[in-house]
mmCIF file with all atom_site columns, C-alpha atoms and ligand atoms in Angstrom:
data_model
loop_
_atom_site.group_PDB
_atom_site.id
_atom_site.type_symbol
_atom_site.label_atom_id
_atom_site.label_alt_id
_atom_site.label_comp_id
_atom_site.label_asym_id
_atom_site.label_entity_id
_atom_site.label_seq_id
_atom_site.pdbx_PDB_ins_code
_atom_site.Cartn_x
_atom_site.Cartn_y
_atom_site.Cartn_z
_atom_site.occupancy
_atom_site.B_iso_or_equiv
_atom_site.pdbx_formal_charge
_atom_site.auth_seq_id
_atom_site.auth_comp_id
_atom_site.auth_asym_id
_atom_site.auth_atom_id
_atom_site.pdbx_PDB_model_num
ATOM   1   C  CA  . MET A 1 1   ? 46.444 52.140 88.725 1.00 0.00 ? 1   MET A CA  1
ATOM   2   C  CA  . THR A 1 2   ? 44.518 49.011 87.909 1.00 0.00 ? 2   THR A CA  1
ATOM   3   C  CA  . GLN A 1 3   ? 42.092 48.429 85.052 1.00 0.00 ? 3   GLN A CA  1
ATOM   4   C  CA  . ASP A 1 4   ? 39.298 48.100 87.589 1.00 0.00 ? 4   ASP A CA  1
ATOM   5   C  CA  . LEU A 1 5   ? 39.409 51.825 88.264 1.00 0.00 ? 5   LEU A CA  1
ATOM   6   C  CA  . PHE A 1 6   ? 38.274 52.286 84.664 1.00 0.00 ? 6   PHE A CA  1
ATOM   7   C  CA  . ALA A 1 7   ? 35.924 49.310 84.592 1.00 0.00 ? 7   ALA A CA  1
ATOM   8   C  CA  . GLU A 1 8   ? 32.832 51.432 84.141 1.00 0.00 ? 8   GLU A CA  1
ATOM   9   C  CA  . ALA A 1 9   ? 34.275 54.489 82.458 1.00 0.00 ? 9   ALA A CA  1
ATOM   10  C  CA  . THR A 1 10  ? 32.037 55.942 79.746 1.00 0.00 ? 10  THR A CA  1
ATOM   11  C  CA  . GLU A 1 11  ? 33.638 57.308 76.573 1.00 0.00 ? 11  GLU A CA  1
ATOM   12  C  CA  . GLN A 1 12  ? 31.806 59.065 73.772 1.00 0.00 ? 12  GLN A CA  1
ATOM   13  C  CA  . LEU A 1 13  ? 32.869 57.575 70.423 1.00 0.00 ? 13  LEU A CA  1
ATOM   14  C  CA  . ASP A 1 14  ? 30.674 59.856 68.361 1.00 0.00 ? 14  ASP A CA  1
ATOM   15  C  CA  . GLU A 1 15  ? 27.334 61.710 68.416 1.00 0.00 ? 15  GLU A CA  1
ATOM   16  C  CA  . GLY A 1 16  ? 24.952 59.236 70.058 1.00 0.00 ? 16  GLY A CA  1
ATOM   17  C  CA  . ALA A 1 17  ? 27.583 56.464 70.374 1.00 0.00 ? 17  ALA A CA  1
ATOM   18  C  CA  . TRP A 1 18  ? 28.860 55.543 73.832 1.00 0.00 ? 18  TRP A CA  1
ATOM   19  C  CA  . LEU A 1 19  ? 31.527 53.037 74.858 1.00 0.00 ? 19  LEU A CA  1
ATOM   20  C  CA  . LEU A 1 20  ? 30.917 51.566 78.317 1.00 0.00 ? 20  LEU A CA  1
ATOM   21  C  CA  . ARG A 1 21  ? 34.261 49.898 78.858 1.00 0.00 ? 21  ARG A CA  1
ATOM   22  C  CA  . GLY A 1 22  ? 34.059 46.675 80.866 1.00 0.00 ? 22  GLY A CA  1
ATOM   23  C  CA  . LEU A 1 23  ? 30.371 47.032 81.720 1.00 0.00 ? 23  LEU A CA  1
ATOM   24  C  CA  . ALA A 1 24  ? 29.778 43.316 80.944 1.00 0.00 ? 24  ALA A CA  1
ATOM   25  C  CA  . THR A 1 25  ? 33.032 41.913 82.355 1.00 0.00 ? 25  THR A CA  1
ATOM   26  C  CA  . SER A 1 26  ? 31.604 40.705 85.672 1.00 0.00 ? 26  SER A CA  1
ATOM   27  C  CA  . GLN A 1 27  ? 28.819 38.833 83.851 1.00 0.00 ? 27  GLN A CA  1
ATOM   28  C  CA  . ALA A 1 28  ? 30.927 37.474 80.990 1.00 0.00 ? 28  ALA A CA  1
ATOM   29  C  CA  . ALA A 1 29  ? 31.011 33.846 82.152 1.00 0.00 ? 29  ALA A CA  1
ATOM   30  C  CA  . ALA A 1 30  ? 27.230 33.804 82.631 1.00 0.00 ? 30  ALA A CA  1
ATOM   31  C  CA  . LEU A 1 31  ? 26.764 35.392 79.190 1.00 0.00 ? 31  LEU A CA  1
ATOM   32  C  CA  . VAL A 1 32  ? 28.940 32.756 77.505 1.00 0.00 ? 32  VAL A CA  1
ATOM   33  C  CA  . ASP A 1 33  ? 26.999 30.059 79.356 1.00 0.00 ? 33  ASP A CA  1
ATOM   34  C  CA  . ALA A 1 34  ? 23.697 31.485 78.138 1.00 0.00 ? 34  ALA A CA  1
ATOM   35  C  CA  . ILE A 1 35  ? 25.038 31.638 74.559 1.00 0.00 ? 35  ILE A CA  1
ATOM   36  C  CA  . GLY A 1 36  ? 25.691 27.901 74.887 1.00 0.00 ? 36  GLY A CA  1
ATOM   37  C  CA  . GLY A 1 37  ? 22.031 27.416 75.815 1.00 0.00 ? 37  GLY A CA  1
ATOM   38  C  CA  . VAL A 1 38  ? 20.902 29.343 72.724 1.00 0.00 ? 38  VAL A CA  1
ATOM   39  C  CA  . THR A 1 39  ? 23.213 27.478 70.341 1.00 0.00 ? 39  THR A CA  1
ATOM   40  C  CA  . ARG A 1 40  ? 22.024 24.061 71.563 1.00 0.00 ? 40  ARG A CA  1
ATOM   41  C  CA  . ILE A 1 41  ? 18.634 24.998 70.068 1.00 0.00 ? 41  ILE A CA  1
ATOM   42  C  CA  . SER A 1 42  ? 19.719 27.259 67.183 1.00 0.00 ? 42  SER A CA  1
ATOM   43  C  CA  . PRO A 1 43  ? 23.359 26.474 66.314 1.00 0.00 ? 43  PRO A CA  1
ATOM   44  C  CA  . PHE A 1 44  ? 25.782 28.962 64.763 1.00 0.00 ? 44  PHE A CA  1
ATOM   45  C  CA  . ARG A 1 45  ? 25.633 28.932 60.966 1.00 0.00 ? 45  ARG A CA  1
ATOM   46  C  CA  . HIS A 1 46  ? 27.251 30.803 58.067 1.00 0.00 ? 46  HIS A CA  1
ATOM   47  C  CA  . LEU A 1 47  ? 24.514 32.713 56.251 1.00 0.00 ? 47  LEU A CA  1
ATOM   48  C  CA  . ILE A 1 48  ? 24.555 33.308 52.501 1.00 0.00 ? 48  ILE A CA  1
ATOM   49  C  CA  . THR A 1 49  ? 24.362 36.911 51.288 1.00 0.00 ? 49  THR A CA  1
ATOM   50  C  CA  . PRO A 1 50  ? 21.809 37.894 48.610 1.00 0.00 ? 50  PRO A CA  1
ATOM   51  C  CA  . GLY A 1 51  ? 24.804 38.012 46.228 1.00 0.00 ? 51  GLY A CA  1
ATOM   52  C  CA  . GLY A 1 52  ? 25.577 34.342 46.946 1.00 0.00 ? 52  GLY A CA  1
ATOM   53  C  CA  . PHE A 1 53  ? 28.610 34.704 49.247 1.00 0.00 ? 53  PHE A CA  1
ATOM   54  C  CA  . ARG A 1 54  ? 29.017 32.725 52.487 1.00 0.00 ? 54  ARG A CA  1
ATOM   55  C  CA  . MET A 1 55  ? 29.564 35.093 55.425 1.00 0.00 ? 55  MET A CA  1
ATOM   56  C  CA  . SER A 1 56  ? 32.782 34.411 57.345 1.00 0.00 ? 56  SER A CA  1
ATOM   57  C  CA  . VAL A 1 57  ? 31.032 35.405 60.604 1.00 0.00 ? 57  VAL A CA  1
ATOM   58  C  CA  . ALA A 1 58  ? 28.910 32.571 62.048 1.00 0.00 ? 58  ALA A CA  1
ATOM   59  C  CA  . MET A 1 59  ? 25.556 33.772 63.439 1.00 0.00 ? 59  MET A CA  1
ATOM   60  C  CA  . THR A 1 60  ? 22.543 32.803 65.460 1.00 0.00 ? 60  THR A CA  1
ATOM   61  C  CA  . ASN A 1 61  ? 19.804 34.711 67.307 1.00 0.00 ? 61  ASN A CA  1
ATOM   62  C  CA  . CYS A 1 62  ? 17.531 34.695 70.306 1.00 0.00 ? 62  CYS A CA  1
ATOM   63  C  CA  . GLY A 1 63  ? 14.428 36.714 71.045 1.00 0.00 ? 63  GLY A CA  1
ATOM   64  C  CA  . SER A 1 64  ? 11.113 37.213 69.224 1.00 0.00 ? 64  SER A CA  1
ATOM   65  C  CA  . PHE A 1 65  ? 12.899 37.651 65.872 1.00 0.00 ? 65  PHE A CA  1
ATOM   66  C  CA  . GLY A 1 66  ? 16.224 36.764 64.311 1.00 0.00 ? 66  GLY A CA  1
ATOM   67  C  CA  . TRP A 1 67  ? 18.245 38.469 61.596 1.00 0.00 ? 67  TRP A CA  1
ATOM   68  C  CA  . VAL A 1 68  ? 18.693 36.200 58.570 1.00 0.00 ? 68  VAL A CA  1
ATOM   69  C  CA  . SER A 1 69  ? 20.148 36.479 55.088 1.00 0.00 ? 69  SER A CA  1
ATOM   70  C  CA  . ASP A 1 70  ? 19.697 34.271 52.038 1.00 0.00 ? 70  ASP A CA  1
ATOM   71  C  CA  . ARG A 1 71  ? 19.412 34.606 48.255 1.00 0.00 ? 71  ARG A CA  1
ATOM   72  C  CA  . ARG A 1 72  ? 16.060 36.410 48.739 1.00 0.00 ? 72  ARG A CA  1
ATOM   73  C  CA  . GLY A 1 73  ? 17.573 39.186 50.885 1.00 0.00 ? 73  GLY A CA  1
ATOM   74  C  CA  . TYR A 1 74  ? 18.019 40.285 54.493 1.00 0.00 ? 74  TYR A CA  1
ATOM   75  C  CA  . ARG A 1 75  ? 15.143 40.228 56.997 1.00 0.00 ? 75  ARG A CA  1
ATOM   76  C  CA  . TYR A 1 76  ? 14.017 39.665 60.558 1.00 0.00 ? 76  TYR A CA  1
ATOM   77  C  CA  . ASP A 1 77  ? 12.194 36.355 60.859 1.00 0.00 ? 77  ASP A CA  1
ATOM   78  C  CA  . PRO A 1 78  ? 10.277 35.009 63.893 1.00 0.00 ? 78  PRO A CA  1
ATOM   79  C  CA  . ILE A 1 79  ? 11.260 31.465 62.810 1.00 0.00 ? 79  ILE A CA  1
ATOM   80  C  CA  . ASP A 1 80  ? 14.772 30.007 62.609 1.00 0.00 ? 80  ASP A CA  1
ATOM   81  C  CA  . PRO A 1 81  ? 14.832 28.746 58.999 1.00 0.00 ? 81  PRO A CA  1
ATOM   82  C  CA  . GLU A 1 82  ? 17.195 25.890 59.994 1.00 0.00 ? 82  GLU A CA  1
ATOM   83  C  CA  . SER A 1 83  ? 15.117 24.463 62.830 1.00 0.00 ? 83  SER A CA  1
ATOM   84  C  CA  . GLY A 1 84  ? 11.705 25.545 61.524 1.00 0.00 ? 84  GLY A CA  1
ATOM   85  C  CA  . GLN A 1 85  ? 10.980 26.614 65.132 1.00 0.00 ? 85  GLN A CA  1
ATOM   86  C  CA  . PRO A 1 86  ? 10.872 30.000 66.874 1.00 0.00 ? 86  PRO A CA  1
ATOM   87  C  CA  . TRP A 1 87  ? 14.264 31.327 67.972 1.00 0.00 ? 87  TRP A CA  1
ATOM   88  C  CA  . PRO A 1 88  ? 15.224 30.544 71.594 1.00 0.00 ? 88  PRO A CA  1
ATOM   89  C  CA  . ALA A 1 89  ? 13.862 33.036 74.133 1.00 0.00 ? 89  ALA A CA  1
ATOM   90  C  CA  . MET A 1 90  ? 16.091 35.951 75.071 1.00 0.00 ? 90  MET A CA  1
ATOM   91  C  CA  . PRO A 1 91  ? 17.734 35.149 78.456 1.00 0.00 ? 91  PRO A CA  1
ATOM   92  C  CA  . LYS A 1 92  ? 16.702 37.646 81.183 1.00 0.00 ? 92  LYS A CA  1
ATOM   93  C  CA  . LEU A 1 93  ? 20.394 38.354 81.812 1.00 0.00 ? 93  LEU A CA  1
ATOM   94  C  CA  . PHE A 1 94  ? 20.765 39.546 78.180 1.00 0.00 ? 94  PHE A CA  1
ATOM   95  C  CA  . LEU A 1 95  ? 17.696 41.765 78.297 1.00 0.00 ? 95  LEU A CA  1
ATOM   96  C  CA  . ASN A 1 96  ? 18.590 43.331 81.645 1.00 0.00 ? 96  ASN A CA  1
ATOM   97  C  CA  . LEU A 1 97  ? 22.138 44.148 80.547 1.00 0.00 ? 97  LEU A CA  1
ATOM   98  C  CA  . ALA A 1 98  ? 20.972 45.649 77.225 1.00 0.00 ? 98  ALA A CA  1
ATOM   99  C  CA  . THR A 1 99  ? 18.352 47.815 78.931 1.00 0.00 ? 99  THR A CA  1
ATOM   100 C  CA  . GLU A 1 100 ? 20.838 48.937 81.594 1.00 0.00 ? 100 GLU A CA  1
ATOM   101 C  CA  . ALA A 1 101 ? 23.481 49.839 78.985 1.00 0.00 ? 101 ALA A CA  1
ATOM   102 C  CA  . ALA A 1 102 ? 21.016 51.784 76.821 1.00 0.00 ? 102 ALA A CA  1
ATOM   103 C  CA  . ALA A 1 103 ? 19.820 53.726 79.881 1.00 0.00 ? 103 ALA A CA  1
ATOM   104 C  CA  . ALA A 1 104 ? 23.428 54.510 80.886 1.00 0.00 ? 104 ALA A CA  1
ATOM   105 C  CA  . ALA A 1 105 ? 23.920 56.029 77.425 1.00 0.00 ? 105 ALA A CA  1
ATOM   106 C  CA  . GLY A 1 106 ? 20.746 58.110 77.728 1.00 0.00 ? 106 GLY A CA  1
ATOM   107 C  CA  . TYR A 1 107 ? 18.357 55.851 75.775 1.00 0.00 ? 107 TYR A CA  1
ATOM   108 C  CA  . GLY A 1 108 ? 15.526 55.106 78.195 1.00 0.00 ? 108 GLY A CA  1
ATOM   109 C  CA  . ARG A 1 109 ? 13.105 52.190 77.836 1.00 0.00 ? 109 ARG A CA  1
ATOM   110 C  CA  . PHE A 1 110 ? 15.074 50.204 75.247 1.00 0.00 ? 110 PHE A CA  1
ATOM   111 C  CA  . ASP A 1 111 ? 13.212 46.919 74.911 1.00 0.00 ? 111 ASP A CA  1
ATOM   112 C  CA  . ALA A 1 112 ? 15.183 44.685 72.537 1.00 0.00 ? 112 ALA A CA  1
ATOM   113 C  CA  . ASP A 1 113 ? 13.229 41.999 70.666 1.00 0.00 ? 113 ASP A CA  1
ATOM   114 C  CA  . VAL A 1 114 ? 16.302 40.497 68.927 1.00 0.00 ? 114 VAL A CA  1
ATOM   115 C  CA  . CYS A 1 115 ? 19.756 39.488 70.038 1.00 0.00 ? 115 CYS A CA  1
ATOM   116 C  CA  . LEU A 1 116 ? 21.983 38.634 67.063 1.00 0.00 ? 116 LEU A CA  1
ATOM   117 C  CA  . ILE A 1 117 ? 24.993 36.586 68.196 1.00 0.00 ? 117 ILE A CA  1
ATOM   118 C  CA  . ASN A 1 118 ? 28.127 36.738 66.031 1.00 0.00 ? 118 ASN A CA  1
ATOM   119 C  CA  . ARG A 1 119 ? 31.053 34.300 66.300 1.00 0.00 ? 119 ARG A CA  1
ATOM   120 C  CA  . TYR A 1 120 ? 34.493 35.256 64.939 1.00 0.00 ? 120 TYR A CA  1
ATOM   121 C  CA  . GLU A 1 121 ? 37.510 32.990 64.512 1.00 0.00 ? 121 GLU A CA  1
ATOM   122 C  CA  . PRO A 1 122 ? 40.981 34.237 63.563 1.00 0.00 ? 122 PRO A CA  1
ATOM   123 C  CA  . GLY A 1 123 ? 40.724 35.689 60.039 1.00 0.00 ? 123 GLY A CA  1
ATOM   124 C  CA  . THR A 1 124 ? 36.960 36.310 60.258 1.00 0.00 ? 124 THR A CA  1
ATOM   125 C  CA  . ARG A 1 125 ? 35.867 39.812 59.251 1.00 0.00 ? 125 ARG A CA  1
ATOM   126 C  CA  . LEU A 1 126 ? 32.704 41.815 58.770 1.00 0.00 ? 126 LEU A CA  1
ATOM   127 C  CA  . THR A 1 127 ? 32.899 44.209 55.831 1.00 0.00 ? 127 THR A CA  1
ATOM   128 C  CA  . LEU A 1 128 ? 31.570 47.774 56.072 1.00 0.00 ? 128 LEU A CA  1
ATOM   129 C  CA  . HIS A 1 129 ? 27.773 47.845 56.163 1.00 0.00 ? 129 HIS A CA  1
ATOM   130 C  CA  . GLN A 1 130 ? 24.792 49.714 57.604 1.00 0.00 ? 130 GLN A CA  1
ATOM   131 C  CA  . ASP A 1 131 ? 22.193 48.135 59.883 1.00 0.00 ? 131 ASP A CA  1
ATOM   132 C  CA  . ARG A 1 132 ? 18.940 49.253 58.289 1.00 0.00 ? 132 ARG A CA  1
ATOM   133 C  CA  . ASP A 1 133 ? 16.601 46.270 58.380 1.00 0.00 ? 133 ASP A CA  1
ATOM   134 C  CA  . GLU A 1 134 ? 14.964 47.470 61.614 1.00 0.00 ? 134 GLU A CA  1
ATOM   135 C  CA  . GLY A 1 135 ? 11.565 49.150 61.654 1.00 0.00 ? 135 GLY A CA  1
ATOM   136 C  CA  . ASP A 1 136 ? 12.414 52.336 63.571 1.00 0.00 ? 136 ASP A CA  1
ATOM   137 C  CA  . PHE A 1 137 ? 15.903 53.863 63.635 1.00 0.00 ? 137 PHE A CA  1
ATOM   138 C  CA  . ALA A 1 138 ? 14.953 55.875 66.745 1.00 0.00 ? 138 ALA A CA  1
ATOM   139 C  CA  . HIS A 1 139 ? 15.846 52.742 68.738 1.00 0.00 ? 139 HIS A CA  1
ATOM   140 C  CA  . PRO A 1 140 ? 19.560 52.324 69.487 1.00 0.00 ? 140 PRO A CA  1
ATOM   141 C  CA  . ILE A 1 141 ? 21.610 49.149 69.071 1.00 0.00 ? 141 ILE A CA  1
ATOM   142 C  CA  . VAL A 1 142 ? 23.572 47.764 72.023 1.00 0.00 ? 142 VAL A CA  1
ATOM   143 C  CA  . SER A 1 143 ? 26.637 45.584 71.429 1.00 0.00 ? 143 SER A CA  1
ATOM   144 C  CA  . ILE A 1 144 ? 28.606 43.431 73.883 1.00 0.00 ? 144 ILE A CA  1
ATOM   145 C  CA  . SER A 1 145 ? 32.065 42.071 73.030 1.00 0.00 ? 145 SER A CA  1
ATOM   146 C  CA  . LEU A 1 146 ? 33.364 38.841 74.596 1.00 0.00 ? 146 LEU A CA  1
ATOM   147 C  CA  . GLY A 1 147 ? 36.598 36.887 74.184 1.00 0.00 ? 147 GLY A CA  1
ATOM   148 C  CA  . LEU A 1 148 ? 39.341 37.901 71.748 1.00 0.00 ? 148 LEU A CA  1
ATOM   149 C  CA  . PRO A 1 149 ? 39.715 41.625 71.031 1.00 0.00 ? 149 PRO A CA  1
ATOM   150 C  CA  . ALA A 1 150 ? 38.800 43.121 67.650 1.00 0.00 ? 150 ALA A CA  1
ATOM   151 C  CA  . THR A 1 151 ? 39.317 46.309 65.677 1.00 0.00 ? 151 THR A CA  1
ATOM   152 C  CA  . PHE A 1 152 ? 36.012 48.056 65.095 1.00 0.00 ? 152 PHE A CA  1
ATOM   153 C  CA  . LEU A 1 153 ? 35.814 50.047 61.854 1.00 0.00 ? 153 LEU A CA  1
ATOM   154 C  CA  . TRP A 1 154 ? 33.747 53.219 62.180 1.00 0.00 ? 154 TRP A CA  1
ATOM   155 C  CA  . GLY A 1 155 ? 32.850 55.038 58.990 1.00 0.00 ? 155 GLY A CA  1
ATOM   156 C  CA  . GLY A 1 156 ? 30.393 57.746 58.021 1.00 0.00 ? 156 GLY A CA  1
ATOM   157 C  CA  . LEU A 1 157 ? 26.963 57.921 56.421 1.00 0.00 ? 157 LEU A CA  1
ATOM   158 C  CA  . ALA A 1 158 ? 28.392 57.173 52.947 1.00 0.00 ? 158 ALA A CA  1
ATOM   159 C  CA  . ARG A 1 159 ? 30.368 54.011 52.179 1.00 0.00 ? 159 ARG A CA  1
ATOM   160 C  CA  . GLY A 1 160 ? 33.394 55.957 50.943 1.00 0.00 ? 160 GLY A CA  1
ATOM   161 C  CA  . ASP A 1 161 ? 33.747 58.180 54.048 1.00 0.00 ? 161 ASP A CA  1
ATOM   162 C  CA  . ARG A 1 162 ? 36.925 58.032 56.123 1.00 0.00 ? 162 ARG A CA  1
ATOM   163 C  CA  . VAL A 1 163 ? 37.058 55.073 58.542 1.00 0.00 ? 163 VAL A CA  1
ATOM   164 C  CA  . ARG A 1 164 ? 38.303 55.314 62.139 1.00 0.00 ? 164 ARG A CA  1
ATOM   165 C  CA  . ARG A 1 165 ? 39.491 52.280 64.109 1.00 0.00 ? 165 ARG A CA  1
ATOM   166 C  CA  . TYR A 1 166 ? 38.636 51.475 67.738 1.00 0.00 ? 166 TYR A CA  1
ATOM   167 C  CA  . PRO A 1 167 ? 39.813 48.435 69.692 1.00 0.00 ? 167 PRO A CA  1
ATOM   168 C  CA  . LEU A 1 168 ? 36.961 46.516 71.359 1.00 0.00 ? 168 LEU A CA  1
ATOM   169 C  CA  . HIS A 1 169 ? 37.873 44.296 74.295 1.00 0.00 ? 169 HIS A CA  1
ATOM   170 C  CA  . HIS A 1 170 ? 36.286 41.539 76.339 1.00 0.00 ? 170 HIS A CA  1
ATOM   171 C  CA  . GLY A 1 171 ? 33.441 43.008 78.402 1.00 0.00 ? 171 GLY A CA  1
ATOM   172 C  CA  . ASP A 1 172 ? 33.111 46.243 76.427 1.00 0.00 ? 172 ASP A CA  1
ATOM   173 C  CA  . VAL A 1 173 ? 29.586 47.443 75.724 1.00 0.00 ? 173 VAL A CA  1
ATOM   174 C  CA  . VAL A 1 174 ? 28.761 50.022 73.043 1.00 0.00 ? 174 VAL A CA  1
ATOM   175 C  CA  . VAL A 1 175 ? 25.448 51.809 72.513 1.00 0.00 ? 175 VAL A CA  1
ATOM   176 C  CA  . TRP A 1 176 ? 24.821 53.245 69.028 1.00 0.00 ? 176 TRP A CA  1
ATOM   177 C  CA  . GLY A 1 177 ? 21.932 55.555 68.342 1.00 0.00 ? 177 GLY A CA  1
ATOM   178 C  CA  . GLY A 1 178 ? 20.841 59.005 67.235 1.00 0.00 ? 178 GLY A CA  1
ATOM   179 C  CA  . PRO A 1 179 ? 23.058 60.447 64.475 1.00 0.00 ? 179 PRO A CA  1
ATOM   180 C  CA  . SER A 1 180 ? 25.326 57.342 64.685 1.00 0.00 ? 180 SER A CA  1
ATOM   181 C  CA  . ARG A 1 181 ? 22.585 54.840 64.035 1.00 0.00 ? 181 ARG A CA  1
ATOM   182 C  CA  . LEU A 1 182 ? 23.046 54.593 60.241 1.00 0.00 ? 182 LEU A CA  1
ATOM   183 C  CA  . ARG A 1 183 ? 26.815 54.926 60.003 1.00 0.00 ? 183 ARG A CA  1
ATOM   184 C  CA  . TYR A 1 184 ? 28.804 52.354 58.072 1.00 0.00 ? 184 TYR A CA  1
ATOM   185 C  CA  . HIS A 1 185 ? 30.762 50.005 60.348 1.00 0.00 ? 185 HIS A CA  1
ATOM   186 C  CA  . GLY A 1 186 ? 32.580 46.679 60.324 1.00 0.00 ? 186 GLY A CA  1
ATOM   187 C  CA  . ILE A 1 187 ? 35.193 44.475 61.979 1.00 0.00 ? 187 ILE A CA  1
ATOM   188 C  CA  . ALA A 1 188 ? 38.768 44.040 60.685 1.00 0.00 ? 188 ALA A CA  1
ATOM   189 C  CA  . PRO A 1 189 ? 40.002 40.450 60.226 1.00 0.00 ? 189 PRO A CA  1
ATOM   190 C  CA  . LEU A 1 190 ? 40.335 38.923 63.722 1.00 0.00 ? 190 LEU A CA  1
ATOM   191 C  CA  . LYS A 1 191 ? 43.902 38.372 64.903 1.00 0.00 ? 191 LYS A CA  1
ATOM   192 C  CA  . ASP A 1 192 ? 44.874 34.992 66.322 1.00 0.00 ? 192 ASP A CA  1
ATOM   193 C  CA  . GLY A 1 193 ? 45.063 34.755 70.093 1.00 0.00 ? 193 GLY A CA  1
ATOM   194 C  CA  . HIS A 1 194 ? 43.824 33.003 73.196 1.00 0.00 ? 194 HIS A CA  1
ATOM   195 C  CA  . HIS A 1 195 ? 41.228 34.175 75.701 1.00 0.00 ? 195 HIS A CA  1
ATOM   196 C  CA  . PRO A 1 196 ? 40.759 32.246 78.968 1.00 0.00 ? 196 PRO A CA  1
ATOM   197 C  CA  . LEU A 1 197 ? 36.957 32.166 78.607 1.00 0.00 ? 197 LEU A CA  1
ATOM   198 C  CA  . THR A 1 198 ? 36.474 31.609 74.855 1.00 0.00 ? 198 THR A CA  1
ATOM   199 C  CA  . GLY A 1 199 ? 39.780 30.206 73.510 1.00 0.00 ? 199 GLY A CA  1
ATOM   200 C  CA  . ASN A 1 200 ? 40.458 31.559 70.013 1.00 0.00 ? 200 ASN A CA  1
ATOM   201 C  CA  . ILE A 1 201 ? 36.962 33.016 69.558 1.00 0.00 ? 201 ILE A CA  1
ATOM   202 C  CA  . ARG A 1 202 ? 35.355 36.452 69.709 1.00 0.00 ? 202 ARG A CA  1
ATOM   203 C  CA  . LEU A 1 203 ? 31.632 36.590 70.439 1.00 0.00 ? 203 LEU A CA  1
ATOM   204 C  CA  . ASN A 1 204 ? 29.513 39.667 69.886 1.00 0.00 ? 204 ASN A CA  1
ATOM   205 C  CA  . LEU A 1 205 ? 25.937 40.201 71.004 1.00 0.00 ? 205 LEU A CA  1
ATOM   206 C  CA  . THR A 1 206 ? 23.941 42.934 69.252 1.00 0.00 ? 206 THR A CA  1
ATOM   207 C  CA  . PHE A 1 207 ? 20.593 43.871 70.716 1.00 0.00 ? 207 PHE A CA  1
ATOM   208 C  CA  . ARG A 1 208 ? 18.050 45.368 68.359 1.00 0.00 ? 208 ARG A CA  1
ATOM   209 C  CA  . ARG A 1 209 ? 14.441 46.400 68.217 1.00 0.00 ? 209 ARG A CA  1
ATOM   210 C  CA  . ALA A 1 210 ? 13.289 44.870 64.920 1.00 0.00 ? 210 ALA A CA  1
ATOM   211 C  CA  . GLN A 1 211 ? 9.604  45.908 65.136 1.00 0.00 ? 211 GLN A CA  1
HETATM 212 C  C1  . LIG B 2 .   ? 26.846 50.934 64.710 1.00 0.00 ? 11  LIG B C1  1
HETATM 213 N  N1  . LIG B 2 .   ? 28.450 43.558 64.441 1.00 0.00 ? 11  LIG B N1  1
HETATM 214 O  O1  . LIG B 2 .   ? 26.081 42.492 63.813 1.00 0.00 ? 11  LIG B O1  1
HETATM 215 S  S1  . LIG B 2 .   ? 29.033 45.430 66.885 1.00 0.00 ? 11  LIG B S1  1
HETATM 216 C  C2  . LIG B 2 .   ? 26.381 43.561 63.259 1.00 0.00 ? 11  LIG B C2  1
HETATM 217 O  O2  . LIG B 2 .   ? 31.283 43.205 66.404 1.00 0.00 ? 11  LIG B O2  1
HETATM 218 C  C3  . LIG B 2 .   ? 27.701 44.172 63.547 1.00 0.00 ? 11  LIG B C3  1
HETATM 219 O  O3  . LIG B 2 .   ? 30.013 41.734 65.503 1.00 0.00 ? 11  LIG B O3  1
HETATM 220 C  C4  . LIG B 2 .   ? 29.799 43.943 64.749 1.00 0.00 ? 11  LIG B C4  1
HETATM 221 O  O4  . LIG B 2 .   ? 28.030 45.154 62.964 1.00 0.00 ? 11  LIG B O4  1
HETATM 222 C  C5  . LIG B 2 .   ? 30.404 42.888 65.636 1.00 0.00 ? 11  LIG B C5  1
HETATM 223 O  O5  . LIG B 2 .   ? 25.630 44.156 62.480 1.00 0.00 ? 11  LIG B O5  1
HETATM 224 C  C6  . LIG B 2 .   ? 29.867 45.287 65.353 1.00 0.00 ? 11  LIG B C6  1
HETATM 225 C  C7  . LIG B 2 .   ? 28.789 47.111 66.880 1.00 0.00 ? 11  LIG B C7  1
HETATM 226 C  C8  . LIG B 2 .   ? 27.682 47.671 66.074 1.00 0.00 ? 11  LIG B C8  1
HETATM 227 C  C9  . LIG B 2 .   ? 26.541 46.958 65.771 1.00 0.00 ? 11  LIG B C9  1
HETATM 228 C  C10 . LIG B 2 .   ? 25.526 47.570 65.098 1.00 0.00 ? 11  LIG B C10 1
HETATM 229 C  C11 . LIG B 2 .   ? 25.615 48.909 64.733 1.00 0.00 ? 11  LIG B C11 1
HETATM 230 C  C12 . LIG B 2 .   ? 27.776 48.967 65.708 1.00 0.00 ? 11  LIG B C12 1
HETATM 231 C  C13 . LIG B 2 .   ? 26.758 49.608 65.050 1.00 0.00 ? 11  LIG B C13 1
HETATM 232 C  C14 . LIG B 2 .   ? 24.566 49.578 64.079 1.00 0.00 ? 11  LIG B C14 1
HETATM 233 C  C15 . LIG B 2 .   ? 24.677 50.904 63.764 1.00 0.00 ? 11  LIG B C15 1
HETATM 234 C  C16 . LIG B 2 .   ? 25.820 51.575 64.069 1.00 0.00 ? 11  LIG B C16 1
HETATM 235 FE FE1 . LIG B 2 .   ? 26.257 46.004 61.951 1.00 0.00 ? 12  LIG B FE1 1
#
């Protein structure tokens, strides 16, 4: 059997969390191209946490808002603080894919106003955290993985809860909502490798409704 037979298989990771394996694979090259268009206007940067640490993940955004962190805290900002300009518009391709994925997981009418773009190099990690800067947790989050694979860390509603590990591959799309929306999660340090489309990089798009 070939992988293609499973290209659009849907797996339930948890209550409200659905893995749509390979849903973005056929559009991966166009997605990477569009990321290049965003980063020409708002380049990847390493944000500083409120505690003063430089994040190892490099980030940028597109859409009506962008997620930013600095010494003052975390927030969604309509202006890129580095350019002083609005974030680049969300490409139609991004929005269509996010809406389609949310609908496939049972979340109708998801209208993302932010796409946070994360860039991982070998060794980059994202420590366990909750995403709780959004206005209404009834909206799900949609994530698309591109390039090198990663180990997704999936915890509970308290930081100390047991953590499960799931591999995320190029083209995988995950929709997180309902009882899974406020779970702790993270990414284990990225292993070295080579991907034909991205080289030694993993890219992750997370679509959110900030307001
Ligand atoms: C589950 N990003 O940007 S995507 C993040 O792969 C983030 O770059 C990781 O965590 C990455 O905040 C994981 C999957 C993800 C994103 C947001 C979630 C899972 C989530 C919010 C709530 C629950
Ligand atoms: Fe997160």
